[in-house]
Coordinates of C-alpha atoms in Angstrom, one line a residue:
Chain A
M1 CA 0.0 0.0 0.0
T2 CA 1.0 3.6 -0.5
G3 CA -0.2 6.6 1.4
P4 CA 1.1 8.0 4.7
V5 CA 1.3 6.4 8.1
V6 CA -1.1 8.1 10.4
A7 CA -0.4 8.1 14.1
L8 CA -2.9 9.2 16.7
A9 CA -1.1 10.7 19.6
G10 CA -1.8 12.3 23.0
G11 CA 0.9 12.5 25.6
T12 CA 4.5 11.4 25.9
G13 CA 4.0 7.8 24.8
G14 CA 2.4 8.8 21.5
A15 CA 5.0 11.5 21.0
K16 CA 7.9 9.1 21.5
L17 CA 6.4 6.6 19.1
A18 CA 5.8 9.4 16.6
A19 CA 9.5 10.2 16.9
G20 CA 10.4 6.6 16.3
L21 CA 8.1 6.4 13.3
A22 CA 9.5 9.6 11.8
A23 CA 13.0 8.2 12.2
V24 CA 12.3 5.0 10.3
L25 CA 10.0 6.4 7.6
P26 CA 10.9 8.6 4.6
R27 CA 10.5 12.3 5.2
D28 CA 6.8 13.5 5.1
E29 CA 5.4 10.0 5.1
L30 CA 4.2 10.3 8.7
V31 CA 1.1 12.3 9.7
V32 CA 0.5 12.7 13.4
V33 CA -3.0 13.5 14.5
A34 CA -2.7 15.1 17.9
N35 CA -5.2 15.5 20.7
T36 CA -6.3 19.1 21.3
G37 CA -8.5 18.4 24.3
D38 CA -5.7 19.5 26.6
D39 CA -5.4 22.9 24.9
T40 CA -5.6 25.8 27.2
E41 CA -5.7 29.6 27.0
I42 CA -3.3 31.2 29.5
Y43 CA -0.9 34.1 29.7
G44 CA -2.5 35.5 26.5
A45 CA -1.3 32.4 24.7
H46 CA -3.0 29.4 23.2
V47 CA -1.1 26.4 24.5
S48 CA -1.5 23.1 22.7
P49 CA 0.4 20.7 25.0
D50 CA -0.1 17.5 23.0
P51 CA 0.6 18.8 19.5
D52 CA 3.6 20.7 20.9
L53 CA 4.9 17.7 22.7
V54 CA 4.8 15.7 19.5
S55 CA 6.5 18.6 17.6
F56 CA 9.3 18.9 20.1
W57 CA 9.8 15.2 20.1
L58 CA 9.8 15.1 16.3
A59 CA 12.3 18.0 16.3
D60 CA 14.5 16.2 18.8
R61 CA 14.1 19.3 20.9
I62 CA 12.2 17.9 23.9
D63 CA 13.7 19.0 27.2
A64 CA 15.0 16.4 29.6
R65 CA 12.3 17.4 32.0
G66 CA 9.8 15.7 29.7
W67 CA 8.0 18.8 28.3
G68 CA 8.9 22.0 26.7
L69 CA 11.8 22.9 24.5
D70 CA 15.4 21.9 25.4
G71 CA 17.2 24.8 27.0
D72 CA 14.2 27.1 27.1
T73 CA 14.3 29.8 29.7
F74 CA 11.5 30.8 32.1
H75 CA 11.9 34.6 32.4
V76 CA 8.3 35.5 31.7
M77 CA 7.2 33.1 34.5
D78 CA 9.8 34.8 36.8
G79 CA 8.3 38.2 35.9
L80 CA 4.8 36.9 36.7
R81 CA 6.0 35.7 40.1
E82 CA 7.5 39.1 40.8
L83 CA 4.0 40.5 40.5
G84 CA 2.7 38.0 43.0
V85 CA 1.1 35.6 40.4
E86 CA 0.9 32.0 41.5
V87 CA 2.4 30.3 38.5
W88 CA 0.7 26.9 38.5
F89 CA 1.1 26.4 34.8
N90 CA 4.8 26.7 33.9
L91 CA 5.7 27.6 30.4
G92 CA 9.1 28.4 28.9
D93 CA 9.8 31.7 27.1
R94 CA 9.9 30.1 23.6
D95 CA 7.0 27.9 24.3
L96 CA 5.1 31.0 25.4
A97 CA 6.1 32.7 22.1
Y98 CA 4.6 29.9 20.1
G99 CA 1.4 30.1 22.1
I100 CA 1.2 33.8 21.8
E101 CA 1.5 33.8 18.1
R102 CA -1.0 30.9 17.9
A103 CA -3.5 32.9 20.0
R104 CA -3.0 35.9 17.6
R105 CA -3.6 33.7 14.6
L106 CA -6.7 32.1 16.0
A107 CA -8.1 35.4 17.1
A108 CA -7.5 36.6 13.5
G109 CA -9.7 33.7 12.3
D110 CA -6.8 31.4 11.1
R111 CA -7.0 27.7 11.6
L112 CA -5.1 25.9 14.4
T113 CA -4.0 23.5 11.6
D114 CA -2.2 26.4 9.8
A115 CA -0.7 27.7 13.1
L116 CA 0.7 24.3 13.9
A117 CA 2.1 24.0 10.4
D118 CA 4.0 27.2 11.0
L119 CA 5.6 25.7 14.1
G120 CA 6.4 22.5 12.1
R121 CA 8.2 24.6 9.5
A122 CA 10.0 26.6 12.1
L123 CA 11.2 23.5 13.8
G124 CA 12.0 21.7 10.5
L125 CA 9.8 18.7 11.4
P126 CA 10.2 15.6 9.2
A127 CA 6.5 14.9 9.6
R128 CA 3.2 16.7 9.6
V129 CA 1.5 17.4 13.0
L130 CA -2.2 17.9 12.6
P131 CA -4.6 19.0 15.4
M132 CA -7.5 16.6 15.5
S133 CA -9.8 19.5 14.9
D134 CA -9.8 23.3 14.3
D135 CA -12.8 23.6 16.6
P136 CA -12.3 23.9 20.4
V137 CA -12.6 20.7 22.4
R138 CA -11.8 20.9 26.1
T139 CA -11.3 17.9 28.3
H140 CA -12.7 18.1 31.8
V141 CA -12.2 15.6 34.5
R142 CA -14.4 14.9 37.5
A143 CA -12.3 13.6 40.3
Q144 CA -11.7 14.2 44.0
G145 CA -15.3 15.4 44.3
R146 CA -14.9 18.3 41.9
E147 CA -14.8 19.2 38.2
W148 CA -11.4 20.1 36.8
P149 CA -10.3 21.6 33.5
F150 CA -7.7 19.1 32.2
Q151 CA -4.5 21.1 33.0
E152 CA -5.7 21.9 36.5
F153 CA -6.5 18.3 37.1
M154 CA -3.0 17.3 36.0
I155 CA -1.1 20.0 37.7
V156 CA -3.1 21.4 40.6
G157 CA -4.9 18.2 41.3
R158 CA -1.8 16.1 40.7
A159 CA -3.9 13.8 38.5
A160 CA -5.1 12.1 41.6
G161 CA -8.1 9.7 41.3
P162 CA -10.4 8.2 41.8
V163 CA -11.8 9.5 38.5
E164 CA -15.5 10.1 38.6
G165 CA -16.1 11.4 35.1
L166 CA -14.6 12.6 31.8
E167 CA -16.1 15.1 29.4
F168 CA -14.8 16.4 26.1
R169 CA -16.6 19.7 26.0
G170 CA -17.3 20.9 22.5
A171 CA -16.6 17.6 20.9
E172 CA -20.2 17.0 19.8
S173 CA -20.1 20.1 17.6
A174 CA -16.4 19.9 16.6
R175 CA -15.3 18.3 13.4
P176 CA -12.1 16.5 12.4
T177 CA -10.3 18.7 9.9
P178 CA -10.3 17.9 6.2
E179 CA -6.6 17.2 6.5
V180 CA -7.2 14.6 9.2
L181 CA -10.0 12.9 7.2
E182 CA -7.9 12.9 4.1
A183 CA -4.9 11.4 5.9
V184 CA -7.0 8.7 7.4
A185 CA -8.7 7.8 4.1
S186 CA -5.4 7.6 2.2
A187 CA -3.3 6.0 5.0
R188 CA -1.4 2.8 4.5
A189 CA -1.3 2.2 8.2
I190 CA -3.0 3.8 11.2
V191 CA -1.2 3.6 14.5
I192 CA -2.9 4.5 17.8
G193 CA 0.0 5.6 20.0
P194 CA 0.7 4.3 23.5
S195 CA -1.2 7.2 25.1
N196 CA -4.0 7.1 27.6
P197 CA -6.9 5.6 25.6
L198 CA -9.5 7.6 27.5
L199 CA -7.8 10.9 28.2
S200 CA -5.4 11.3 25.2
I201 CA -7.0 9.3 22.4
G202 CA -10.5 9.6 23.7
P203 CA -11.0 13.2 22.6
I204 CA -9.9 12.3 19.1
L205 CA -12.3 9.4 18.8
A206 CA -15.1 11.6 20.3
L207 CA -15.1 13.8 17.2
P208 CA -18.2 13.1 15.2
G209 CA -17.3 11.0 12.2
L210 CA -13.7 10.2 13.1
R211 CA -14.4 6.7 14.5
E212 CA -16.4 6.0 11.3
A213 CA -13.6 7.3 9.2
L214 CA -11.1 5.1 10.9
G215 CA -13.4 2.1 10.4
A216 CA -13.9 2.9 6.8
A217 CA -10.2 3.4 6.1
A218 CA -8.5 0.8 3.9
A219 CA -5.5 0.8 6.2
P220 CA -5.3 -1.5 9.3
V221 CA -5.7 0.2 12.6
V222 CA -3.1 -0.9 15.1
A223 CA -2.8 0.2 18.7
V224 CA 0.4 0.2 20.7
S225 CA -0.5 -0.6 24.3
P226 CA 0.5 2.0 26.9
I227 CA 0.8 -0.7 29.5
V228 CA 4.5 -1.6 29.9
G229 CA 5.4 -4.5 32.1
G230 CA 1.9 -4.3 33.7
Q231 CA 2.6 -0.7 34.6
V232 CA 1.9 2.8 33.2
V233 CA 5.1 4.6 32.2
K234 CA 3.8 8.1 32.7
G235 CA 0.5 9.7 33.5
P236 CA -2.8 8.8 35.2
T237 CA -3.9 5.9 32.9
A238 CA -4.5 3.5 35.8
A239 CA -7.2 5.7 37.4
F240 CA -9.0 6.2 34.1
L241 CA -9.0 2.5 33.2
E242 CA -10.3 1.8 36.7
W243 CA -13.1 4.4 36.2
A244 CA -13.9 2.8 32.8
G245 CA -14.1 -0.7 34.5
Q246 CA -11.2 -2.1 32.6
P247 CA -8.1 -3.9 33.9
L248 CA -4.7 -2.2 33.7
S249 CA -3.6 -4.4 30.7
A250 CA -3.4 -4.5 27.0
G251 CA -6.7 -6.4 27.1
G252 CA -8.3 -3.5 28.9
V253 CA -7.0 -1.1 26.4
A254 CA -8.1 -3.2 23.5
A255 CA -11.6 -3.5 25.1
L256 CA -11.8 0.3 25.2
Y257 CA -11.0 0.6 21.5
G258 CA -13.4 -2.2 20.7
D259 CA -13.9 -3.1 17.0
L260 CA -11.8 -0.1 15.9
L261 CA -8.7 -2.2 16.2
D262 CA -7.3 -4.7 13.7
G263 CA -4.5 -5.6 16.0
I264 CA -2.5 -4.5 19.1
V265 CA 1.2 -4.4 20.0
S266 CA 1.6 -5.5 23.5
D267 CA 4.3 -7.0 25.7
E268 CA 1.9 -9.5 27.1
P269 CA -0.7 -11.8 25.6
L270 CA -4.3 -10.6 25.9
G271 CA -6.4 -12.4 28.5
P272 CA -9.4 -14.6 27.5
E273 CA -11.9 -11.8 28.5
A274 CA -10.2 -9.3 26.0
P275 CA -11.2 -8.9 22.4
Q276 CA -9.8 -11.7 20.3
I277 CA -7.7 -9.6 17.9
P278 CA -4.2 -10.2 16.5
V279 CA -1.4 -9.4 19.0
H280 CA 2.1 -8.6 18.2
T281 CA 4.4 -9.0 21.2
A282 CA 7.2 -6.5 21.5
D283 CA 9.3 -4.7 24.0
L284 CA 7.3 -1.5 24.6
L285 CA 9.8 0.5 26.6
M286 CA 11.0 3.5 24.6
S287 CA 14.0 4.7 26.6
D288 CA 16.1 5.9 23.8
G289 CA 16.2 6.4 20.0
P290 CA 17.0 2.8 19.0
S291 CA 14.3 1.4 21.2
R292 CA 11.8 3.9 19.8
E293 CA 12.8 3.0 16.3
R294 CA 12.7 -0.7 17.0
L295 CA 9.1 -0.4 18.3
A296 CA 8.2 1.8 15.3
R297 CA 9.5 -0.8 12.9
A298 CA 7.8 -3.7 14.7
T299 CA 4.5 -1.8 14.7
L300 CA 4.7 -1.0 11.0
A301 CA 5.7 -4.5 10.1
F302 CA 2.8 -5.9 12.1
A303 CA 0.4 -3.4 10.4
A304 CA 1.7 -4.6 7.1
T305 CA 0.7 -8.2 7.9
L306 CA -2.8 -7.0 8.7
A307 CA -3.2 -4.9 5.6
G308 CA -5.6 -5.8 2.7
Chain B
M1 CA 1.5 73.6 52.1
T2 CA 1.2 70.0 52.7
G3 CA -0.1 67.3 50.3
P4 CA 1.8 65.4 47.6
V5 CA 3.8 66.7 44.7
V6 CA 2.0 65.6 41.6
A7 CA 4.0 65.2 38.4
L8 CA 2.4 64.7 35.0
A9 CA 4.6 62.6 32.9
G10 CA 4.8 61.1 29.4
G11 CA 8.0 59.9 27.9
T12 CA 11.6 59.9 29.1
G13 CA 11.9 63.5 30.1
G14 CA 9.0 63.3 32.5
A15 CA 10.2 59.9 33.8
K16 CA 13.7 61.3 34.5
L17 CA 12.3 64.3 36.3
A18 CA 10.0 62.0 38.3
A19 CA 13.1 60.0 39.4
G20 CA 14.7 63.2 40.4
L21 CA 11.7 64.3 42.4
A22 CA 11.4 61.0 44.1
A23 CA 15.0 61.2 45.1
V24 CA 14.6 64.6 46.8
L25 CA 11.2 64.0 48.3
P26 CA 10.3 61.9 51.3
R27 CA 9.0 58.4 50.4
D28 CA 5.4 58.4 49.1
E29 CA 5.2 62.2 48.7
L30 CA 5.3 62.0 45.0
V31 CA 2.4 61.0 42.8
V32 CA 3.1 60.6 39.1
V33 CA 0.2 60.8 36.7
A34 CA 1.2 59.0 33.6
N35 CA 0.0 59.2 30.0
T36 CA -1.8 56.0 28.8
G37 CA -2.5 57.2 25.3
D38 CA 0.5 55.2 24.2
D39 CA -0.8 52.0 25.7
T40 CA -1.1 49.1 23.3
E41 CA -2.4 45.5 23.2
I42 CA 0.1 43.2 21.6
Y43 CA 1.4 39.6 22.2
G44 CA -1.6 39.0 24.4
A45 CA -0.2 41.7 26.7
H46 CA -1.4 45.2 27.7
V47 CA 1.6 47.4 27.4
S48 CA 1.7 50.8 29.1
P49 CA 4.9 52.3 27.8
D50 CA 4.7 55.6 29.7
P51 CA 3.6 54.3 33.1
D52 CA 6.2 51.6 32.9
L53 CA 8.9 54.0 31.8
V54 CA 8.2 56.1 34.8
S55 CA 8.1 53.0 37.0
F56 CA 11.4 51.6 35.7
W57 CA 13.1 55.0 36.2
L58 CA 11.7 55.3 39.7
A59 CA 13.0 51.8 40.5
D60 CA 16.4 52.7 39.1
R61 CA 15.9 49.7 36.8
I62 CA 15.7 51.5 33.4
D63 CA 17.9 49.8 30.8
A64 CA 20.8 51.7 29.2
R65 CA 18.9 51.5 25.9
G66 CA 16.4 53.9 27.3
W67 CA 13.4 51.7 27.7
G68 CA 12.6 48.4 29.3
L69 CA 14.1 46.8 32.4
D70 CA 17.8 46.6 32.9
G71 CA 19.2 43.2 32.0
D72 CA 15.9 42.0 30.6
T73 CA 16.1 39.2 28.0
F74 CA 14.2 38.9 24.7
H75 CA 13.6 35.2 24.4
V76 CA 9.9 35.4 23.6
M77 CA 10.6 37.9 20.8
D78 CA 13.3 35.4 19.5
G79 CA 10.6 32.7 19.6
L80 CA 8.2 34.8 17.6
R81 CA 10.9 35.5 15.0
E82 CA 11.5 31.7 14.7
L83 CA 7.8 31.5 13.6
G84 CA 8.4 34.1 11.0
V85 CA 6.7 36.9 12.9
E86 CA 8.1 40.4 12.0
V87 CA 8.8 41.7 15.5
W88 CA 8.3 45.5 15.0
F89 CA 7.5 46.1 18.7
N90 CA 10.3 44.8 20.8
L91 CA 9.5 43.8 24.4
G92 CA 11.7 42.1 27.0
D93 CA 10.6 38.9 28.7
R94 CA 9.9 40.5 32.1
D95 CA 8.3 43.5 30.5
L96 CA 6.1 41.1 28.6
A97 CA 5.2 39.3 31.9
Y98 CA 4.0 42.6 33.4
G99 CA 1.9 43.3 30.3
I100 CA 0.5 39.7 30.3
E101 CA -0.6 39.9 33.9
R102 CA -2.0 43.4 33.3
A103 CA -4.1 42.2 30.3
R104 CA -5.4 39.3 32.5
R105 CA -6.4 41.7 35.3
L106 CA -8.1 44.2 32.9
A107 CA -9.9 41.3 31.2
A108 CA -11.1 40.2 34.6
G109 CA -12.6 43.7 35.1
D110 CA -9.8 45.1 37.4
R111 CA -8.7 48.7 37.0
L112 CA -5.5 49.7 35.3
T113 CA -4.8 51.8 38.5
D114 CA -4.7 48.6 40.6
A115 CA -2.6 46.7 38.1
L116 CA 0.0 49.4 38.0
A117 CA 0.0 49.6 41.8
D118 CA 1.0 45.9 41.8
L119 CA 3.9 46.6 39.6
G120 CA 4.9 49.5 41.9
R121 CA 4.8 47.2 44.8
A122 CA 6.8 44.5 43.0
L123 CA 9.5 47.1 42.0
G124 CA 9.4 48.7 45.5
L125 CA 8.8 52.2 44.1
P126 CA 9.2 55.2 46.4
A127 CA 6.3 56.9 44.7
R128 CA 2.9 56.2 43.3
V129 CA 2.4 55.8 39.6
L130 CA -1.1 56.5 38.5
P131 CA -2.5 56.0 35.0
M132 CA -4.3 59.2 34.0
S133 CA -7.4 57.1 33.4
D134 CA -8.8 53.6 33.8
D135 CA -10.6 54.1 30.5
P136 CA -8.9 53.4 27.2
V137 CA -7.5 56.4 25.4
R138 CA -5.4 55.8 22.3
T139 CA -3.3 58.3 20.6
H140 CA -3.4 58.3 16.8
V141 CA -1.1 60.4 14.6
R142 CA -1.7 61.6 11.1
A143 CA 1.6 61.9 9.3
Q144 CA 3.3 61.0 6.1
G145 CA -0.1 61.0 4.5
R146 CA -1.6 58.3 6.7
E147 CA -3.1 57.5 10.0
W148 CA -0.9 55.7 12.6
P149 CA -1.6 54.2 16.0
F150 CA 1.0 55.8 18.2
Q151 CA 3.4 53.0 18.6
E152 CA 3.4 52.3 14.8
F153 CA 4.0 55.9 14.2
M154 CA 7.0 55.9 16.5
I155 CA 8.5 52.6 15.5
V156 CA 7.4 51.7 12.0
G157 CA 7.0 55.3 10.9
R158 CA 10.2 56.4 12.8
A159 CA 8.2 59.4 14.2
A160 CA 8.8 61.2 10.9
G161 CA 6.8 64.3 10.2
P162 CA 5.4 66.5 8.9
V163 CA 2.6 65.9 11.4
E164 CA -0.8 66.4 10.0
G165 CA -3.1 65.5 12.9
L166 CA -3.3 64.2 16.4
E167 CA -6.2 62.4 18.0
F168 CA -6.8 60.9 21.4
R169 CA -9.4 58.3 20.7
G170 CA -11.7 57.6 23.6
A171 CA -10.6 60.7 25.5
E172 CA -14.0 62.4 25.3
S173 CA -15.6 59.5 27.1
A174 CA -12.7 58.7 29.4
R175 CA -12.5 60.0 32.9
P176 CA -9.5 60.8 35.1
T177 CA -9.4 58.4 38.0
P178 CA -10.6 59.3 41.5
E179 CA -7.0 58.9 42.6
V180 CA -5.7 61.4 40.0
L181 CA -8.4 63.9 40.9
E182 CA -7.8 63.5 44.6
A183 CA -4.0 63.9 44.2
V184 CA -4.4 67.0 42.1
A185 CA -6.9 68.5 44.6
S186 CA -4.7 67.9 47.6
A187 CA -1.3 68.6 45.9
R188 CA 1.2 71.1 47.2
A189 CA 2.8 71.4 43.8
I190 CA 1.9 70.2 40.4
V191 CA 4.8 69.7 38.0
I192 CA 4.3 69.1 34.3
G193 CA 7.3 67.1 33.3
P194 CA 9.6 67.9 30.3
S195 CA 7.7 65.6 27.9
N196 CA 6.1 66.4 24.6
P197 CA 3.3 68.8 25.5
L198 CA 1.1 67.6 22.7
L199 CA 1.9 63.9 22.4
S200 CA 2.7 63.0 26.0
I201 CA 0.9 65.6 28.2
G202 CA -1.8 66.2 25.6
P203 CA -3.8 63.0 26.3
I204 CA -3.8 63.7 30.1
L205 CA -5.1 67.3 29.5
A206 CA -7.7 66.0 27.0
L207 CA -9.5 64.0 29.7
P208 CA -12.8 65.8 30.5
G209 CA -12.5 67.6 33.8
L210 CA -8.7 67.3 34.2
R211 CA -7.8 70.7 32.9
E212 CA -10.5 72.2 35.2
A213 CA -9.2 70.2 38.1
L214 CA -5.7 71.5 37.6
G215 CA -7.0 75.0 37.3
A216 CA -9.0 74.7 40.5
A217 CA -6.2 73.1 42.5
A218 CA -4.7 75.2 45.3
A219 CA -1.2 74.1 44.2
P220 CA 0.8 76.1 41.6
V221 CA 1.2 74.4 38.3
V222 CA 4.7 74.5 36.9
A223 CA 5.9 73.1 33.7
V224 CA 9.5 72.1 33.0
S225 CA 10.3 72.8 29.4
P226 CA 11.4 69.9 27.2
I227 CA 13.4 72.2 25.1
V228 CA 17.1 72.0 26.2
G229 CA 19.5 74.4 24.6
G230 CA 17.0 75.1 21.8
Q231 CA 16.8 71.4 21.0
V232 CA 14.6 68.4 21.8
V233 CA 16.6 65.8 23.8
K234 CA 14.5 62.8 22.7
G235 CA 11.4 62.2 20.6
P236 CA 9.5 64.0 17.9
T237 CA 8.6 67.2 19.8
A238 CA 9.8 69.5 17.0
A239 CA 7.4 68.1 14.4
F240 CA 4.5 68.4 16.8
L241 CA 5.2 72.0 17.8
E242 CA 5.5 72.9 14.1
W243 CA 2.1 71.2 13.4
A244 CA 0.7 73.2 16.3
G245 CA 2.1 76.4 14.9
Q246 CA 4.4 77.0 17.9
P247 CA 8.1 77.7 17.9
L248 CA 10.5 75.1 19.3
S249 CA 11.1 77.0 22.5
A250 CA 9.9 77.2 26.1
G251 CA 7.7 80.1 24.9
G252 CA 6.0 77.7 22.4
V253 CA 5.5 75.1 25.1
A254 CA 4.1 77.7 27.5
A255 CA 1.7 78.9 24.8
L256 CA 0.4 75.4 24.3
Y257 CA -0.3 75.0 28.0
G258 CA -1.9 78.5 28.1
D259 CA -3.5 79.7 31.3
L260 CA -2.9 76.4 33.0
L261 CA 0.6 77.4 34.0
D262 CA 1.6 79.5 37.0
G263 CA 5.2 79.3 35.9
I264 CA 7.7 77.5 33.7
V265 CA 11.3 76.2 34.3
S266 CA 13.4 76.9 31.2
D267 CA 17.0 77.4 30.2
E268 CA 16.1 80.5 28.2
P269 CA 13.9 83.5 28.7
L270 CA 10.5 83.5 27.1
G271 CA 10.1 85.6 24.0
P272 CA 7.8 88.6 23.9
E273 CA 5.2 86.7 22.0
A274 CA 5.0 84.0 24.7
P275 CA 2.6 84.1 27.7
Q276 CA 4.0 86.4 30.3
I277 CA 4.4 84.0 33.2
P278 CA 7.1 83.6 35.8
V279 CA 10.1 81.8 34.5
H280 CA 12.7 80.1 36.5
T281 CA 16.0 79.6 34.6
A282 CA 17.8 76.4 35.2
D283 CA 20.0 73.8 33.5
L284 CA 17.5 71.3 32.1
L285 CA 19.8 68.6 31.0
M286 CA 19.3 65.5 33.2
S287 CA 22.3 63.4 32.3
D288 CA 22.7 61.7 35.7
G289 CA 21.3 61.4 39.2
P290 CA 22.7 64.7 40.6
S291 CA 21.5 66.7 37.6
R292 CA 18.0 65.2 37.9
E293 CA 17.9 65.9 41.6
R294 CA 19.2 69.5 41.0
L295 CA 16.4 70.2 38.5
A296 CA 13.9 68.6 40.8
R297 CA 14.9 70.8 43.7
A298 CA 14.9 73.9 41.6
T299 CA 11.5 73.1 40.3
L300 CA 10.1 72.4 43.7
A301 CA 11.6 75.6 45.1
F302 CA 10.2 77.6 42.2
A303 CA 6.8 76.1 42.7
A304 CA 7.0 77.0 46.4
T305 CA 7.6 80.7 45.5
L306 CA 4.4 80.6 43.4
A307 CA 2.2 78.9 46.0
G308 CA -0.6 80.6 47.9

């Protein structure tokens, strides 16, 4: 098959796998569809944490702290603190610049897709990073007895469960972009990255028509499980699987995606209660470039066996 | 007389004199009323160039370049340039932080007066810096055959004349703040700083009721001429005096202020065509702390002779 490889990505797991895929694919053959449910407006900026995380990983510019640009400074945050602002959402100076310009473009009526493409050009990305939608979708979490906008839940609420609810505000009236639908329709493989299936991939799948588009695509849809050695590498996946009544396992993840999947890459066999889909067993830990590339190659090879 | 010394200030001349006045007055006996006609919304921030210029001078934090905070970095501007933004309005990272928080407060319905007070506290200012109004007033200049918002005229248009018009948009429906009116009414001296009388002081005087309040104040009103040795130290004062049909002289400045003035500090006698008001002759060049303090002392002493 020809056509691009399409990767759905949310947080760090998806971004790392995207970096691995970009490394093993010819330039511009990867299209990453990124979750925008975590987007937030703050400091006069429009911050798109997941698309930017993917972009920084693809540019090999992710900072060692796990977010933001390598070597970025935090002088604006320092200035806010001087004024007595409680800086709960930390953002580097260059990161802020990207968000400020993005806010300006959106206010001028431009599309988030085009604003992200500018960042992609500026960073010289080897792949396209598409927001799932140009329409605002905002993830809200109910936990610890209250309702949290996503970033506040993650940072102020320290992502602590038990989770009591999950809402993607605006999703019902949002649309996947034409670029996303075109990429999905023309893809040779569709990879759901090892991100939180509910929190990170959930908003993408909540867009009207996107699940159907994935189902109608000629390409196989393969998920890479975010459960590594029975554990979650990063983020609050366990609490969300528990809320969804699923075990912390590749089987639980597969059950959440349901008939969307043609196969799953996991480091464990799926239990008898899980959907009976093809499983490719692989080492899922992406601790460095070679391990990311190895997993990317294995995923693509597995998808190729499921194609047609 | 008791009560504060009130200084009206626009650009650098007024800010320098304010620094001199603060140095020779007891703490908190100086109230600076700053022009907000140059305010601008950019990069998601509310930038108040004149109030901030005054604040940075009062804090002894003005950078050697003549604007902005000493030692400030410009990483956000660098980030904007990375995205291909033409950065015509340069703003340091800390400066931007102040403007971002100010924009947030104003959007939340807070007063500019209170936002500036926060900056004053953060910088540990020895004097109060009040915006002339909490209502938006925006200076527009007609020059070079087109209409310019003030900052674009100064930076993009390089403040080039001939000037064809000057407008303070919003002034007719703006009001001086209660703090400004109270300071003027209770003042023991009112000093109009050596700023452009049309561009920097003009917006303050254009506020309905402020000219009347200055006239009704018990305190003498003394201007310090911005013309030093027959020249303008900084800024486009010459082109504006020419547009207003006034000579580039203390007499021209006095004529513009008209019967508002009880006296003027100048380094030259006023010509026979100028208003016949008391003149105090002094060296107007404020090249360092001692010269600023000397001019401040001379101005206050002169005002004292005009009081009562």
